[in-house]
Amino acid sequence: MDELTKEFIAESQEGLDRMERCLTDLEQRPGDGELVGEIFRAVHTIKGATGFLGFNRLEKLAHAGENLLGALRDGRVMVTESLINGLLELMDGLRRILTLIESTGGEGTRASDDDSRLIGLLVALNEAGVSEALQAAASASPGVEHVAAAMSSVPESGANDKTLRIDVEVLNRMMNLVGDLVLTRNQILRTDTVASNFPELARRLDGITADLRETVMQARMQPVGHLFKKFPRMVRDLAKTCGREVRLEFTGQNTGLDKSLLEAIKDPLTHAVRNAVDHGIEAPVDRVLAGKATEGCVRLKAFHQSGSVVIEIADDGAGIAMERVKAKAVERQLVTVEQAATMTEREALQLIFLPGFSTAAAVTHVSGRGVGMDVVRANVEKVGGSVEIESRVGCGTTLRLRVPLTLAIVPALVVRSGGQSFALPQNALMELVYIPAREMGTAVERIGSAQFYRLRESLLPMVWLDKLMGFAPGVTAEREGLYVAVLEAEGRRYGLVVEELLAPEEIVVKPLSATLREIGLFSGATVLGNGTLAMILDVAVAAERAGVKASEIAVVDAVVERHEAGVMGEASFLIFEDRLGERSALPLNAVVRIESVPLAQIEYASGRRLLQYRGETLPLRDEGGVIEELRAADEVGGAAVATILICAGGADGMHTTGRVVRRVLDVSAGRLLDDTMASEGARLALVGERLTTVSYEVDGGVVWGEVA
Amino acid sequence: MSLAGIAQESADEMDSLCSFQTGDEWFGIDTRKIREVLGELEVQRVPMAPAFIAGVIPNRGDVLTTLNFRALLGLPEREGQHPVLVLEDEEQGERFGLMVDAVGGVVTVRGRMLEQNPSTLAYRGKALFDGVYKMPMGLLIRIEPSKLRPMRLAEIGLLRSSSRGE
């Protein structure tokens, strides 16, 4: 295909995208002349170009459309539902031909490629009065099925995926930076490493590299609005099919997201919007009975939050009925009746993420075909994101997709096995466990050839990285203890035994060739700081290869276990010392990680201690004045290291804070003492038979323990 | 394009090939299809990869799959560092590396010196070689990079026996 045709297709697709947006707007504001003008221009441009490119079929169809739009512009035809339907069909027709041209180079000559019906419809709409046009629409069009078929059959344009519109300003900036880069290189070539200005040159190079990286990332950023723009049409058609009245609202369309990520979340997002319309919003009659407006509302909202982009899909529909969810889960044998009975709402909500779960009472042709929320979650997790759901019966459901800003750079932990380095993505890494040789006998259990590690009362399947990689055994036979990285992906949780733990690194992900992708175990490769290459482990595939099942039972068990523990007042605590000589504890599930941080990394702003941690700024709490002590003791070196507990706080787990402690003592089960002993938000607990102060959460905010 | 076609069209044209040695034989690849010749370097192995893949190397911001030419010829492996040619398959736009024993120099050949693969050649050679140049100092086997494309090698199932094992 020649350049001219390619350009024509890309431009026409863009025009049609605009047309789609305008058409759905036009239905809301029938009198808007500007919208009509915009639509007219899109079709007119296509028609104009087809003439000299020689696409007759396209020209004929565009011509018929242009005539109708001309009449509309001049006010000879009024905006009606059937007119909008006709124009949408025209748009689909044009899209189909464009797609055909793009994939085959020709317009198609088969009988099914005949547009006379569509052209007839457009002419009828143009010539006849409204009533006749309506008739024509009813008789000529098989209706909604047709539209639905078109929706699924028209693939996204390949040209749009491969080309990117970029601000010339950004391109200029890149060019300038590249110029600087060349100049700096020239200077470096002319000096040697001992020259006095070498450090300065290295610094400049560092600065330019950082700027360039940022600029390129910026260029790859696309507004999320690109994803949203196809929804008005989809929701409109869907609402018609399901007999709903739905209004769609957007906020934050300009939120930027990396182009590849945008592609990755397109399907999950579409699925979520369909769900909201089909399952979320009630039929108008039911809405009136519930005292709501007949028109339901689906809100799409995108915004930045601490290094990731959140896309929220909220509906004001019926919400998720917990009883139905539980009943369904029991019916599908995902949980037992007893388990279901003791579940809280929050736990029950998690059930909808289990594979094979769907609450749709009736299987409609839109959703409820078994492709459920588990796929949405898997797809979002695949790109390092997460999915959350909130629902209130009668008020609606909110689904949150959280994705990282970019896929290109991810934090990872580098490990070694069999003499090779491997990178484990941090988002799949739950915790690290070291099993000393003397505990191997008690901590590691065997059932047949499978081995398990007892991690806080649950059995964790163990997977040996060297075995998984097909390395000869014996290389790693003798060791003093085991390093276990606890990984979780797509609901599979397991302990990966590695030979050696190296440093955490921000890695730049490089794609692998098709041949190596076929191995499946690796999602990419990366160049480490020391110049060697490391393969990036695909945590989910590795689990599958090792035979780790995504066990629903285990997930539910864990949930129920936690629940029961809550009832009894029994829980696991992390015990540490912050004030000198005093034992304090936090519920273990509130502690995300334990980090050793050099004092130099702790920063101060308006009297508060802050830590830059994985793209977030964490406020630090230092109950025992540990930092000051460390600083005082460390006059000379500046190499002192503070131990910081990274704690998730708040009901949503969003407000992460850091807590500086003197040292971590132990993890132990304990029991909270009666509230009568409580004072100022802190409670005493018997942990390991000793009195311990426990900080706990109140109303979503973390309340920290005061002196008891 | 068929082999005969190539031979006819370029019967009198001069071609420059980059020669390299693997085992006891000399091979040549059209210099226009070589992006870069890298000196001796360590190739990072990839666990569970087919045997004809030596591993991966970093190159100009990409990670390139690198073929082990010795393994392709059915020769035993040699430890240590080896030179790598960076080739590009123009049709697919895919770059990949080829690990060889030693790199020679640039030789100029005439199209008419190209002989088709002798019929007694083993199947393995037929699948990889493009013909043979009768050079004064011996034979030079012509290699077509597009025939070495890793995906193609994986598809034709050459050397399926690999280090794959549980």
Coordinates of N, CA and C in Angstrom, one line a residue, chain A residues 419-422 467-471 510-516 518-519 521-522 525-527 531-535 545, chain B residues 44-50 52-53 55-58 61-66 94 149-151 154 160 163-166:
Chain A
G419 N 24.0 -19.5 38.7 CA 25.0 -18.6 38.1 C 24.4 -17.5 37.2
Q420 N 23.1 -17.4 37.2 CA 22.5 -16.4 36.3 C 21.6 -15.4 37.1
S421 N 21.5 -14.2 36.6 CA 20.6 -13.2 37.3 C 19.2 -13.3 36.7
F422 N 18.3 -13.1 37.6 CA 16.9 -13.0 37.2 C 16.3 -11.8 37.9
K467 N 15.4 -25.5 39.3 CA 14.7 -26.6 38.7 C 13.8 -26.1 37.6
L468 N 13.2 -25.0 37.9 CA 12.2 -24.4 36.9 C 13.0 -24.0 35.6
M469 N 14.2 -23.6 35.8 CA 15.0 -23.2 34.6 C 15.8 -24.3 34.0
G470 N 15.6 -25.5 34.5 CA 16.2 -26.7 33.9 C 17.7 -26.7 34.1
F471 N 18.2 -26.1 35.2 CA 19.6 -26.1 35.5 C 19.9 -27.5 36.1
K510 N 13.2 -4.7 28.3 CA 13.4 -4.8 26.9 C 12.6 -6.0 26.4
P511 N 11.9 -5.9 25.3 CA 11.1 -7.0 24.8 C 12.0 -8.1 24.2
L512 N 11.5 -9.3 24.2 CA 12.3 -10.4 23.7 C 11.8 -10.8 22.3
S513 N 12.6 -11.4 21.5 CA 12.2 -11.9 20.2 C 11.1 -13.0 20.3
A514 N 10.4 -13.2 19.2 CA 9.3 -14.1 19.3 C 9.7 -15.5 19.7
T515 N 10.9 -15.9 19.3 CA 11.4 -17.2 19.6 C 11.6 -17.4 21.1
L516 N 12.1 -16.4 21.7 CA 12.3 -16.5 23.2 C 11.0 -16.2 24.0
E518 N 8.3 -17.5 23.2 CA 7.7 -18.8 23.2 C 8.0 -19.6 24.4
I519 N 9.1 -19.4 25.0 CA 9.5 -20.1 26.2 C 8.5 -19.9 27.3
L521 N 8.4 -18.3 30.0 CA 8.8 -18.0 31.4 C 9.3 -16.6 31.6
F522 N 9.6 -15.9 30.5 CA 10.2 -14.6 30.6 C 9.4 -13.6 30.0
A525 N 13.7 -8.9 29.1 CA 15.1 -8.9 29.6 C 15.5 -7.5 30.0
T526 N 16.5 -7.4 30.7 CA 17.0 -6.0 31.1 C 18.5 -6.0 31.3
V527 N 19.0 -4.8 31.1 CA 20.5 -4.7 31.4 C 20.7 -4.2 32.8
G531 N 26.1 -4.0 33.8 CA 26.3 -4.3 32.4 C 25.8 -5.6 31.9
T532 N 25.6 -6.6 32.8 CA 25.1 -7.9 32.4 C 23.6 -7.9 32.1
L533 N 23.2 -8.9 31.4 CA 21.7 -9.0 31.1 C 21.1 -9.9 32.2
A534 N 19.8 -9.6 32.5 CA 19.1 -10.5 33.3 C 17.7 -10.7 32.7
M535 N 17.2 -12.0 32.8 CA 15.9 -12.2 32.3 C 14.8 -11.8 33.3
R545 N 3.8 -23.3 35.3 CA 4.7 -24.3 34.9 C 5.0 -25.2 36.1
Chain B
Q44 N 24.8 -13.9 27.0 CA 24.1 -14.3 28.2 C 23.1 -15.5 27.8
R45 N 23.3 -16.6 28.4 CA 22.4 -17.8 28.1 C 21.0 -17.5 28.6
V46 N 20.0 -18.2 27.9 CA 18.6 -18.1 28.2 C 18.2 -19.5 28.6
P47 N 17.8 -19.7 29.8 CA 17.4 -21.0 30.2 C 16.2 -21.5 29.4
M48 N 16.1 -22.7 29.1 CA 14.9 -23.3 28.4 C 14.8 -22.9 27.0
A49 N 15.8 -22.2 26.4 CA 15.7 -21.9 25.0 C 16.1 -23.0 24.2
P50 N 15.7 -23.1 22.9 CA 16.2 -24.1 22.0 C 17.7 -24.1 21.9
F52 N 19.8 -24.1 19.5 CA 20.4 -23.3 18.5 C 20.5 -21.8 18.9
I53 N 19.9 -21.5 20.0 CA 20.0 -20.1 20.5 C 21.1 -20.0 21.6
G55 N 21.9 -17.3 23.2 CA 21.5 -16.5 24.3 C 21.1 -15.1 23.8
V56 N 21.3 -14.1 24.7 CA 20.9 -12.7 24.3 C 22.1 -11.8 24.5
I57 N 22.2 -10.8 23.7 CA 23.2 -9.7 23.9 C 22.5 -8.4 23.8
P58 N 23.0 -7.4 24.6 CA 22.5 -6.0 24.5 C 23.1 -5.4 23.2
G61 N 20.3 -0.5 22.5 CA 19.1 -0.3 23.2 C 18.1 -1.5 23.1
D62 N 18.5 -2.5 22.4 CA 17.6 -3.7 22.3 C 18.3 -4.9 22.8
V63 N 17.5 -5.9 23.1 CA 18.1 -7.2 23.5 C 18.0 -8.1 22.3
L64 N 19.1 -8.6 21.8 CA 19.0 -9.4 20.6 C 19.2 -10.9 20.9
T65 N 18.3 -11.6 20.2 CA 18.4 -13.1 20.3 C 19.7 -13.5 19.5
T66 N 20.5 -14.3 20.0 CA 21.7 -14.6 19.3 C 21.8 -16.1 19.0
E94 N 13.6 -7.5 11.6 CA 14.1 -8.1 12.9 C 15.6 -8.2 12.9
R149 N 16.6 -16.5 10.3 CA 15.7 -15.9 11.2 C 15.3 -16.8 12.3
P150 N 15.5 -16.5 13.6 CA 15.2 -17.4 14.7 C 13.8 -18.0 14.6
M151 N 12.8 -17.2 14.2 CA 11.5 -17.7 14.2 C 11.4 -18.8 13.1
A154 N 12.9 -22.0 14.3 CA 12.0 -22.7 15.3 C 10.9 -23.4 14.6
R160 N 15.3 -29.5 17.0 CA 14.3 -29.4 18.0 C 14.9 -30.0 19.4
S163 N 17.9 -28.1 25.0 CA 18.2 -28.3 26.5 C 16.9 -28.3 27.3
R164 N 15.8 -28.4 26.7 CA 14.5 -28.4 27.4 C 14.4 -29.6 28.3
G165 N 14.2 -29.4 29.5 CA 14.0 -30.6 30.4 C 13.5 -30.1 31.7
E166 N 12.9 -31.0 32.4 CA 12.3 -30.6 33.7 C 13.3 -30.6 34.8

